[in-house]
Amino acid sequence: MTIGIDTDRAISLRCYAGSPCSQPSTHVVLWNPPGQQYATTACEAHTERHMALVKNHQPYTIPVVDGTFTVLADHSGTQVANCRHCGHHIYLYPRLVDRDNRWRSGEYDETGRCPDGERRNGTVVHHEPATTVAERDRALGRTFCGRRLPHALTDCFVAPTARRIGTPDRALTAITWALAQNLPPYPKLLLVLVARHADPEGVYTRDVRHMQTGAGLNNAQVLRSLKILNARGLLLPDALGDEVCYRLPVEAYTA
Ligand SMILES: [Zn+2]
Ligand SMILES: [Zn+2]
Ligand SMILES: [Zn+2]
């Protein structure tokens, strides 16, 4: 999925307490001014510095767990990772930090069990963070929902089925066919335009004006091109009722 990047790289969380700081975070620092709650993430050195800065507001720290790549923006200090079994976002709420099976798929998840992981393994599986880029990409590449873009289980839906590989897009086949014809430039341009706008049966119902603007040709160039295409049997005038149309030969639509 990633090219030219060291994919064994450990996933890390940046230090937001020092600005700028290139060290990875080791701690989430939480503090509570009256009636409020704040959290930031900090490397070793900045953890200490930040604790001193907010010392009057009951600061405390939570270790950053391997695999965490961000924290929620709600100041709760919730860590976010991708599950190495199912690829989905998983959350480590501060109150669960010392528990076993502490990662959750969302607020209402009480067990931390990984449905996709269980489906795949046939045993009880709990969400666990991917700790390297390679591990995360592997999980994202084989999600049951089929979506490679990281998302939470609560935002999960099955990805729309992609066109079956090996079934070429018909318009693309027609355009490729048009490009392969040995023709002078203007007729070839016109043929590509028609192939692009023809319906699945190869019928083009737009008019000469569309040909002009679409292919950037003047009227005389269009008419001359139509004559050449017609003579070679590549684009045949036809009619749908009293409407004039043009028809591509069937080869254009067969791969
Ligand atoms: Zn730092
Ligand atoms: Zn999972
Ligand atoms: Zn999903």
PDB file of C-alpha atoms and ligand atoms in Angstrom:
ATOM      1  CA  MET A   1       0.000   0.000   0.000  1.00  0.00           C
ATOM      2  CA  THR A   2       2.858   2.358   0.774  1.00  0.00           C
ATOM      3  CA  ILE A   3       5.817   2.531  -1.531  1.00  0.00           C
ATOM      4  CA  GLY A   4       9.258   3.735  -0.601  1.00  0.00           C
ATOM      5  CA  ILE A   5       8.403   4.043   3.067  1.00  0.00           C
ATOM      6  CA  ASP A   6       9.762   1.824   5.795  1.00  0.00           C
ATOM      7  CA  THR A   7       6.596  -0.096   6.623  1.00  0.00           C
ATOM      8  CA  ASP A   8       8.116  -1.779   9.664  1.00  0.00           C
ATOM      9  CA  ARG A   9       8.086   1.640  11.221  1.00  0.00           C
ATOM     10  CA  ALA A  10       6.379   1.648  14.589  1.00  0.00           C
ATOM     11  CA  ILE A  11       3.184   3.643  14.773  1.00  0.00           C
ATOM     12  CA  SER A  12       3.693   6.565  17.086  1.00  0.00           C
ATOM     13  CA  LEU A  13       1.913   9.557  18.480  1.00  0.00           C
ATOM     14  CA  ARG A  14       3.476  12.989  18.238  1.00  0.00           C
ATOM     15  CA  CYS A  15       4.247  15.214  21.168  1.00  0.00           C
ATOM     16  CA  TYR A  16       1.825  18.118  21.276  1.00  0.00           C
ATOM     17  CA  ALA A  17       3.079  19.578  24.562  1.00  0.00           C
ATOM     18  CA  GLY A  18       6.273  20.965  23.040  1.00  0.00           C
ATOM     19  CA  SER A  19       5.906  23.111  19.988  1.00  0.00           C
ATOM     20  CA  PRO A  20       7.416  21.956  17.821  1.00  0.00           C
ATOM     21  CA  CYS A  21       8.743  18.671  19.141  1.00  0.00           C
ATOM     22  CA  SER A  22       9.690  15.728  16.973  1.00  0.00           C
ATOM     23  CA  GLN A  23       9.838  13.172  19.782  1.00  0.00           C
ATOM     24  CA  PRO A  24       7.089  10.573  20.035  1.00  0.00           C
ATOM     25  CA  SER A  25       4.737  10.889  22.967  1.00  0.00           C
ATOM     26  CA  THR A  26       5.235   8.653  25.961  1.00  0.00           C
ATOM     27  CA  HIS A  27       2.364  10.027  28.053  1.00  0.00           C
ATOM     28  CA  VAL A  28      -1.088  11.487  27.883  1.00  0.00           C
ATOM     29  CA  VAL A  29      -1.184  14.306  30.427  1.00  0.00           C
ATOM     30  CA  LEU A  30      -4.598  15.103  31.870  1.00  0.00           C
ATOM     31  CA  TRP A  31      -5.485  17.992  34.158  1.00  0.00           C
ATOM     32  CA  ASN A  32      -8.640  19.468  35.601  1.00  0.00           C
ATOM     33  CA  PRO A  33      -9.120  23.205  35.997  1.00  0.00           C
ATOM     34  CA  PRO A  34     -12.374  23.846  37.928  1.00  0.00           C
ATOM     35  CA  GLY A  35     -15.278  22.343  35.995  1.00  0.00           C
ATOM     36  CA  GLN A  36     -13.117  21.397  33.034  1.00  0.00           C
ATOM     37  CA  GLN A  37     -10.906  18.683  31.711  1.00  0.00           C
ATOM     38  CA  TYR A  38      -7.903  18.903  29.443  1.00  0.00           C
ATOM     39  CA  ALA A  39      -5.521  16.444  27.910  1.00  0.00           C
ATOM     40  CA  THR A  40      -2.443  16.612  25.774  1.00  0.00           C
ATOM     41  CA  THR A  41       0.208  14.174  24.665  1.00  0.00           C
ATOM     42  CA  ALA A  42       3.865  14.597  25.526  1.00  0.00           C
ATOM     43  CA  CYS A  43       7.300  13.074  25.114  1.00  0.00           C
ATOM     44  CA  GLU A  44       9.348  12.219  28.209  1.00  0.00           C
ATOM     45  CA  ALA A  45      10.897  15.688  28.587  1.00  0.00           C
ATOM     46  CA  HIS A  46       7.713  17.604  27.845  1.00  0.00           C
ATOM     47  CA  THR A  47       5.634  15.449  30.178  1.00  0.00           C
ATOM     48  CA  GLU A  48       7.655  16.724  33.092  1.00  0.00           C
ATOM     49  CA  ARG A  49       7.574  20.264  31.847  1.00  0.00           C
ATOM     50  CA  HIS A  50       3.822  20.171  31.261  1.00  0.00           C
ATOM     51  CA  MET A  51       3.091  18.578  34.646  1.00  0.00           C
ATOM     52  CA  ALA A  52       4.939  21.497  36.284  1.00  0.00           C
ATOM     53  CA  LEU A  53       2.979  23.974  34.190  1.00  0.00           C
ATOM     54  CA  VAL A  54      -0.433  22.667  35.282  1.00  0.00           C
ATOM     55  CA  LYS A  55       0.560  21.511  38.777  1.00  0.00           C
ATOM     56  CA  ASN A  56      -2.333  23.402  40.403  1.00  0.00           C
ATOM     57  CA  HIS A  57      -4.938  21.434  38.450  1.00  0.00           C
ATOM     58  CA  GLN A  58      -4.494  17.847  39.703  1.00  0.00           C
ATOM     59  CA  PRO A  59      -2.481  16.660  36.711  1.00  0.00           C
ATOM     60  CA  TYR A  60      -1.942  12.971  36.139  1.00  0.00           C
ATOM     61  CA  THR A  61      -0.527  10.872  33.345  1.00  0.00           C
ATOM     62  CA  ILE A  62      -1.420   7.748  31.427  1.00  0.00           C
ATOM     63  CA  PRO A  63       1.238   5.904  29.442  1.00  0.00           C
ATOM     64  CA  VAL A  64       0.831   6.021  25.680  1.00  0.00           C
ATOM     65  CA  VAL A  65       0.193   2.461  24.533  1.00  0.00           C
ATOM     66  CA  ASP A  66       1.972   0.984  21.514  1.00  0.00           C
ATOM     67  CA  GLY A  67      -0.119   1.441  18.386  1.00  0.00           C
ATOM     68  CA  THR A  68      -1.761   4.707  19.447  1.00  0.00           C
ATOM     69  CA  PHE A  69      -1.607   7.207  16.615  1.00  0.00           C
ATOM     70  CA  THR A  70      -3.865   9.941  17.943  1.00  0.00           C
ATOM     71  CA  VAL A  71      -6.092  10.928  20.847  1.00  0.00           C
ATOM     72  CA  LEU A  72      -9.695  12.057  20.615  1.00  0.00           C
ATOM     73  CA  ALA A  73     -10.090  15.818  20.319  1.00  0.00           C
ATOM     74  CA  ASP A  74     -12.608  15.913  23.186  1.00  0.00           C
ATOM     75  CA  HIS A  75      -9.917  16.361  25.885  1.00  0.00           C
ATOM     76  CA  SER A  76     -10.832  13.013  27.411  1.00  0.00           C
ATOM     77  CA  GLY A  77      -7.353  11.620  26.804  1.00  0.00           C
ATOM     78  CA  THR A  78      -8.804   8.674  24.876  1.00  0.00           C
ATOM     79  CA  GLN A  79      -6.171   6.950  22.755  1.00  0.00           C
ATOM     80  CA  VAL A  80      -6.994   5.805  19.216  1.00  0.00           C
ATOM     81  CA  ALA A  81      -5.402   2.951  17.265  1.00  0.00           C
ATOM     82  CA  ASN A  82      -6.326   0.620  14.402  1.00  0.00           C
ATOM     83  CA  CYS A  83      -7.211  -2.932  15.339  1.00  0.00           C
ATOM     84  CA  ARG A  84      -4.706  -5.375  13.913  1.00  0.00           C
ATOM     85  CA  HIS A  85      -7.458  -7.982  13.433  1.00  0.00           C
ATOM     86  CA  CYS A  86     -10.220  -5.935  11.840  1.00  0.00           C
ATOM     87  CA  GLY A  87      -8.563  -2.652  10.802  1.00  0.00           C
ATOM     88  CA  HIS A  88     -11.191  -0.513  12.527  1.00  0.00           C
ATOM     89  CA  HIS A  89     -10.510   2.384  14.853  1.00  0.00           C
ATOM     90  CA  ILE A  90     -10.360   1.265  18.452  1.00  0.00           C
ATOM     91  CA  TYR A  91     -10.339   3.373  21.573  1.00  0.00           C
ATOM     92  CA  LEU A  92      -8.574   3.169  24.905  1.00  0.00           C
ATOM     93  CA  TYR A  93     -10.561   5.135  27.453  1.00  0.00           C
ATOM     94  CA  PRO A  94      -8.460   6.400  30.396  1.00  0.00           C
ATOM     95  CA  ARG A  95     -10.653   4.581  32.934  1.00  0.00           C
ATOM     96  CA  LEU A  96      -9.877   1.224  31.304  1.00  0.00           C
ATOM     97  CA  VAL A  97      -6.134   1.696  30.994  1.00  0.00           C
ATOM     98  CA  ASP A  98      -5.257  -0.900  33.643  1.00  0.00           C
ATOM     99  CA  ARG A  99      -7.704  -3.559  32.461  1.00  0.00           C
ATOM    100  CA  ASP A 100      -7.119  -6.610  30.308  1.00  0.00           C
ATOM    101  CA  ASN A 101      -8.783  -6.378  26.876  1.00  0.00           C
ATOM    102  CA  ARG A 102      -9.028  -2.662  27.331  1.00  0.00           C
ATOM    103  CA  TRP A 103      -9.515  -1.513  23.740  1.00  0.00           C
ATOM    104  CA  ARG A 104     -13.086  -0.719  22.677  1.00  0.00           C
ATOM    105  CA  SER A 105     -14.770  -0.168  19.339  1.00  0.00           C
ATOM    106  CA  GLY A 106     -16.843   2.663  20.820  1.00  0.00           C
ATOM    107  CA  GLU A 107     -18.554   4.071  23.863  1.00  0.00           C
ATOM    108  CA  TYR A 108     -21.160   1.321  24.044  1.00  0.00           C
ATOM    109  CA  ASP A 109     -18.783  -1.568  23.581  1.00  0.00           C
ATOM    110  CA  GLU A 110     -18.485  -3.279  26.949  1.00  0.00           C
ATOM    111  CA  THR A 111     -16.399  -6.314  26.063  1.00  0.00           C
ATOM    112  CA  GLY A 112     -13.809  -5.154  23.534  1.00  0.00           C
ATOM    113  CA  ARG A 113     -14.458  -8.236  21.430  1.00  0.00           C
ATOM    114  CA  CYS A 114     -13.574  -8.029  17.752  1.00  0.00           C
ATOM    115  CA  PRO A 115     -16.458  -9.394  15.638  1.00  0.00           C
ATOM    116  CA  ASP A 116     -14.451  -9.575  12.415  1.00  0.00           C
ATOM    117  CA  GLY A 117     -11.479 -11.165  14.154  1.00  0.00           C
ATOM    118  CA  GLU A 118     -13.790 -13.788  15.661  1.00  0.00           C
ATOM    119  CA  ARG A 119     -15.423 -14.459  12.322  1.00  0.00           C
ATOM    120  CA  ARG A 120     -12.033 -15.041  10.800  1.00  0.00           C
ATOM    121  CA  ASN A 121     -10.515 -17.132  13.607  1.00  0.00           C
ATOM    122  CA  GLY A 122     -13.542 -18.933  15.011  1.00  0.00           C
ATOM    123  CA  THR A 123     -12.436 -18.167  18.565  1.00  0.00           C
ATOM    124  CA  VAL A 124     -12.775 -15.286  20.998  1.00  0.00           C
ATOM    125  CA  VAL A 125     -10.692 -12.373  19.753  1.00  0.00           C
ATOM    126  CA  HIS A 126     -10.365  -8.974  21.374  1.00  0.00           C
ATOM    127  CA  HIS A 127      -9.461  -5.774  19.581  1.00  0.00           C
ATOM    128  CA  GLU A 128      -5.725  -5.193  19.761  1.00  0.00           C
ATOM    129  CA  PRO A 129      -3.807  -2.310  18.269  1.00  0.00           C
ATOM    130  CA  ALA A 130      -1.613  -2.666  15.208  1.00  0.00           C
ATOM    131  CA  THR A 131       1.787  -1.415  16.316  1.00  0.00           C
ATOM    132  CA  THR A 132       3.582  -1.085  12.986  1.00  0.00           C
ATOM    133  CA  VAL A 133       2.571   0.497   9.711  1.00  0.00           C
ATOM    134  CA  ALA A 134       2.855  -2.909   8.012  1.00  0.00           C
ATOM    135  CA  GLU A 135       0.552  -4.514  10.558  1.00  0.00           C
ATOM    136  CA  ARG A 136      -2.010  -1.744  10.175  1.00  0.00           C
ATOM    137  CA  ASP A 137      -1.931  -1.849   6.368  1.00  0.00           C
ATOM    138  CA  ARG A 138      -2.324  -5.623   6.386  1.00  0.00           C
ATOM    139  CA  ALA A 139      -5.409  -5.301   8.597  1.00  0.00           C
ATOM    140  CA  LEU A 140      -6.859  -2.522   6.432  1.00  0.00           C
ATOM    141  CA  GLY A 141      -6.252  -4.602   3.321  1.00  0.00           C
ATOM    142  CA  ARG A 142      -8.471  -7.433   4.514  1.00  0.00           C
ATOM    143  CA  THR A 143     -11.354  -5.801   6.353  1.00  0.00           C
ATOM    144  CA  PHE A 144     -14.645  -7.640   6.114  1.00  0.00           C
ATOM    145  CA  CYS A 145     -16.404  -4.423   5.144  1.00  0.00           C
ATOM    146  CA  GLY A 146     -13.948  -3.972   2.266  1.00  0.00           C
ATOM    147  CA  ARG A 147     -13.113  -0.377   3.093  1.00  0.00           C
ATOM    148  CA  ARG A 148      -9.441   0.500   3.255  1.00  0.00           C
ATOM    149  CA  LEU A 149      -9.932   3.962   4.661  1.00  0.00           C
ATOM    150  CA  PRO A 150      -9.643   3.729   8.449  1.00  0.00           C
ATOM    151  CA  HIS A 151     -12.972   4.198  10.208  1.00  0.00           C
ATOM    152  CA  ALA A 152     -14.785   3.285  13.401  1.00  0.00           C
ATOM    153  CA  LEU A 153     -17.044   0.230  13.643  1.00  0.00           C
ATOM    154  CA  THR A 154     -19.918   2.623  14.318  1.00  0.00           C
ATOM    155  CA  ASP A 155     -19.276   4.187  10.874  1.00  0.00           C
ATOM    156  CA  CYS A 156     -18.876   0.819   9.220  1.00  0.00           C
ATOM    157  CA  PHE A 157     -20.849  -0.248   6.191  1.00  0.00           C
ATOM    158  CA  VAL A 158     -19.989  -2.700   3.488  1.00  0.00           C
ATOM    159  CA  ALA A 159     -18.121  -1.044   0.656  1.00  0.00           C
ATOM    160  CA  PRO A 160     -20.053  -0.925  -2.637  1.00  0.00           C
ATOM    161  CA  THR A 161     -19.043  -3.916  -4.728  1.00  0.00           C
ATOM    162  CA  ALA A 162     -16.407  -2.925  -7.202  1.00  0.00           C
ATOM    163  CA  ARG A 163     -16.924  -3.775 -10.857  1.00  0.00           C
ATOM    164  CA  ARG A 164     -15.805  -7.337 -11.268  1.00  0.00           C
ATOM    165  CA  ILE A 165     -12.191  -7.440 -12.350  1.00  0.00           C
ATOM    166  CA  GLY A 166     -11.991  -8.773 -15.891  1.00  0.00           C
ATOM    167  CA  THR A 167     -15.200  -7.039 -16.990  1.00  0.00           C
ATOM    168  CA  PRO A 168     -13.928  -4.005 -18.845  1.00  0.00           C
ATOM    169  CA  ASP A 169     -15.900  -0.823 -18.667  1.00  0.00           C
ATOM    170  CA  ARG A 170     -17.839  -0.551 -21.926  1.00  0.00           C
ATOM    171  CA  ALA A 171     -17.144   3.116 -22.598  1.00  0.00           C
ATOM    172  CA  LEU A 172     -13.469   2.530 -21.920  1.00  0.00           C
ATOM    173  CA  THR A 173     -13.426  -0.396 -24.341  1.00  0.00           C
ATOM    174  CA  ALA A 174     -15.048   1.776 -27.005  1.00  0.00           C
ATOM    175  CA  ILE A 175     -12.593   4.624 -26.451  1.00  0.00           C
ATOM    176  CA  THR A 176      -9.654   2.234 -26.639  1.00  0.00           C
ATOM    177  CA  TRP A 177     -11.069   0.826 -29.865  1.00  0.00           C
ATOM    178  CA  ALA A 178     -11.526   4.367 -31.270  1.00  0.00           C
ATOM    179  CA  LEU A 179      -7.947   5.282 -30.405  1.00  0.00           C
ATOM    180  CA  ALA A 180      -6.640   2.162 -32.118  1.00  0.00           C
ATOM    181  CA  GLN A 181      -8.206   3.054 -35.483  1.00  0.00           C
ATOM    182  CA  ASN A 182      -5.806   4.198 -38.117  1.00  0.00           C
ATOM    183  CA  LEU A 183      -7.355   7.608 -38.820  1.00  0.00           C
ATOM    184  CA  PRO A 184      -6.314  11.207 -39.410  1.00  0.00           C
ATOM    185  CA  PRO A 185      -6.409  13.348 -36.245  1.00  0.00           C
ATOM    186  CA  TYR A 186      -9.833  15.029 -36.591  1.00  0.00           C
ATOM    187  CA  PRO A 187     -11.874  11.916 -37.376  1.00  0.00           C
ATOM    188  CA  LYS A 188     -10.056  10.075 -34.593  1.00  0.00           C
ATOM    189  CA  LEU A 189     -10.843  12.859 -32.138  1.00  0.00           C
ATOM    190  CA  LEU A 190     -14.493  12.753 -33.142  1.00  0.00           C
ATOM    191  CA  LEU A 191     -14.667   8.985 -32.866  1.00  0.00           C
ATOM    192  CA  VAL A 192     -13.229   9.093 -29.330  1.00  0.00           C
ATOM    193  CA  LEU A 193     -15.760  11.755 -28.349  1.00  0.00           C
ATOM    194  CA  VAL A 194     -18.662   9.713 -29.696  1.00  0.00           C
ATOM    195  CA  ALA A 195     -17.381   6.522 -28.058  1.00  0.00           C
ATOM    196  CA  ARG A 196     -17.220   8.362 -24.771  1.00  0.00           C
ATOM    197  CA  HIS A 197     -20.788   9.629 -24.958  1.00  0.00           C
ATOM    198  CA  ALA A 198     -22.532   6.737 -26.646  1.00  0.00           C
ATOM    199  CA  ASP A 199     -24.999   4.649 -24.656  1.00  0.00           C
ATOM    200  CA  PRO A 200     -24.331   0.989 -23.755  1.00  0.00           C
ATOM    201  CA  GLU A 201     -25.670  -0.069 -27.173  1.00  0.00           C
ATOM    202  CA  GLY A 202     -23.195   2.183 -28.966  1.00  0.00           C
ATOM    203  CA  VAL A 203     -25.798   4.782 -29.941  1.00  0.00           C
ATOM    204  CA  TYR A 204     -24.817   8.429 -29.858  1.00  0.00           C
ATOM    205  CA  THR A 205     -27.841  10.749 -29.734  1.00  0.00           C
ATOM    206  CA  ARG A 206     -26.157  14.122 -29.268  1.00  0.00           C
ATOM    207  CA  ASP A 207     -26.050  16.488 -32.230  1.00  0.00           C
ATOM    208  CA  VAL A 208     -23.392  18.002 -34.465  1.00  0.00           C
ATOM    209  CA  ARG A 209     -23.118  20.969 -32.140  1.00  0.00           C
ATOM    210  CA  HIS A 210     -22.036  18.668 -29.311  1.00  0.00           C
ATOM    211  CA  MET A 211     -19.477  17.149 -31.672  1.00  0.00           C
ATOM    212  CA  GLN A 212     -18.102  20.615 -32.414  1.00  0.00           C
ATOM    213  CA  THR A 213     -17.796  21.775 -28.847  1.00  0.00           C
ATOM    214  CA  GLY A 214     -16.837  18.370 -27.456  1.00  0.00           C
ATOM    215  CA  ALA A 215     -14.033  17.749 -29.935  1.00  0.00           C
ATOM    216  CA  GLY A 216     -13.089  21.393 -30.447  1.00  0.00           C
ATOM    217  CA  LEU A 217     -13.701  21.203 -34.199  1.00  0.00           C
ATOM    218  CA  ASN A 218     -15.484  23.618 -36.510  1.00  0.00           C
ATOM    219  CA  ASN A 219     -18.530  22.606 -38.534  1.00  0.00           C
ATOM    220  CA  ALA A 220     -16.583  21.837 -41.731  1.00  0.00           C
ATOM    221  CA  GLN A 221     -14.104  19.675 -39.810  1.00  0.00           C
ATOM    222  CA  VAL A 222     -16.935  17.742 -38.174  1.00  0.00           C
ATOM    223  CA  LEU A 223     -18.720  17.126 -41.469  1.00  0.00           C
ATOM    224  CA  ARG A 224     -15.536  15.995 -43.215  1.00  0.00           C
ATOM    225  CA  SER A 225     -14.704  13.711 -40.293  1.00  0.00           C
ATOM    226  CA  LEU A 226     -18.208  12.200 -40.307  1.00  0.00           C
ATOM    227  CA  LYS A 227     -17.821  11.459 -44.004  1.00  0.00           C
ATOM    228  CA  ILE A 228     -14.525   9.634 -43.433  1.00  0.00           C
ATOM    229  CA  LEU A 229     -15.890   7.681 -40.465  1.00  0.00           C
ATOM    230  CA  ASN A 230     -19.004   6.721 -42.395  1.00  0.00           C
ATOM    231  CA  ALA A 231     -16.975   5.605 -45.432  1.00  0.00           C
ATOM    232  CA  ARG A 232     -14.914   3.318 -43.227  1.00  0.00           C
ATOM    233  CA  GLY A 233     -17.957   1.935 -41.438  1.00  0.00           C
ATOM    234  CA  LEU A 234     -16.750   3.269 -38.084  1.00  0.00           C
ATOM    235  CA  LEU A 235     -19.682   5.572 -37.319  1.00  0.00           C
ATOM    236  CA  LEU A 236     -22.971   5.062 -39.090  1.00  0.00           C
ATOM    237  CA  PRO A 237     -25.835   7.538 -39.297  1.00  0.00           C
ATOM    238  CA  ASP A 238     -29.045   6.053 -37.993  1.00  0.00           C
ATOM    239  CA  ALA A 239     -32.373   7.198 -36.641  1.00  0.00           C
ATOM    240  CA  LEU A 240     -34.327   6.638 -33.459  1.00  0.00           C
ATOM    241  CA  GLY A 241     -37.847   7.582 -34.538  1.00  0.00           C
ATOM    242  CA  ASP A 242     -37.341  10.912 -36.300  1.00  0.00           C
ATOM    243  CA  GLU A 243     -34.293  11.663 -34.247  1.00  0.00           C
ATOM    244  CA  VAL A 244     -30.997  11.451 -36.050  1.00  0.00           C
ATOM    245  CA  CYS A 245     -28.364   9.481 -34.244  1.00  0.00           C
ATOM    246  CA  TYR A 246     -25.075   7.752 -34.914  1.00  0.00           C
ATOM    247  CA  ARG A 247     -24.176   4.190 -34.207  1.00  0.00           C
ATOM    248  CA  LEU A 248     -20.781   2.692 -33.395  1.00  0.00           C
ATOM    249  CA  PRO A 249     -20.138  -0.733 -34.891  1.00  0.00           C
ATOM    250  CA  VAL A 250     -20.420  -3.617 -32.476  1.00  0.00           C
ATOM    251  CA  GLU A 251     -16.618  -4.177 -32.404  1.00  0.00           C
ATOM    252  CA  ALA A 252     -16.341  -0.990 -30.403  1.00  0.00           C
ATOM    253  CA  TYR A 253     -18.192  -2.647 -27.538  1.00  0.00           C
ATOM    254  CA  THR A 254     -16.591  -6.047 -27.571  1.00  0.00           C
ATOM    255  CA  ALA A 255     -13.345  -6.413 -25.727  1.00  0.00           C
TER     256      ALA A 255
HETATM  257 ZN    ZN B   1       8.083  16.739  23.253  1.00  0.00          ZN
HETATM  258 ZN    ZN B   2     -10.869  -5.585  15.848  1.00  0.00          ZN
HETATM  259 ZN    ZN B   3     -15.640  -1.258   8.405  1.00  0.00          ZN
END
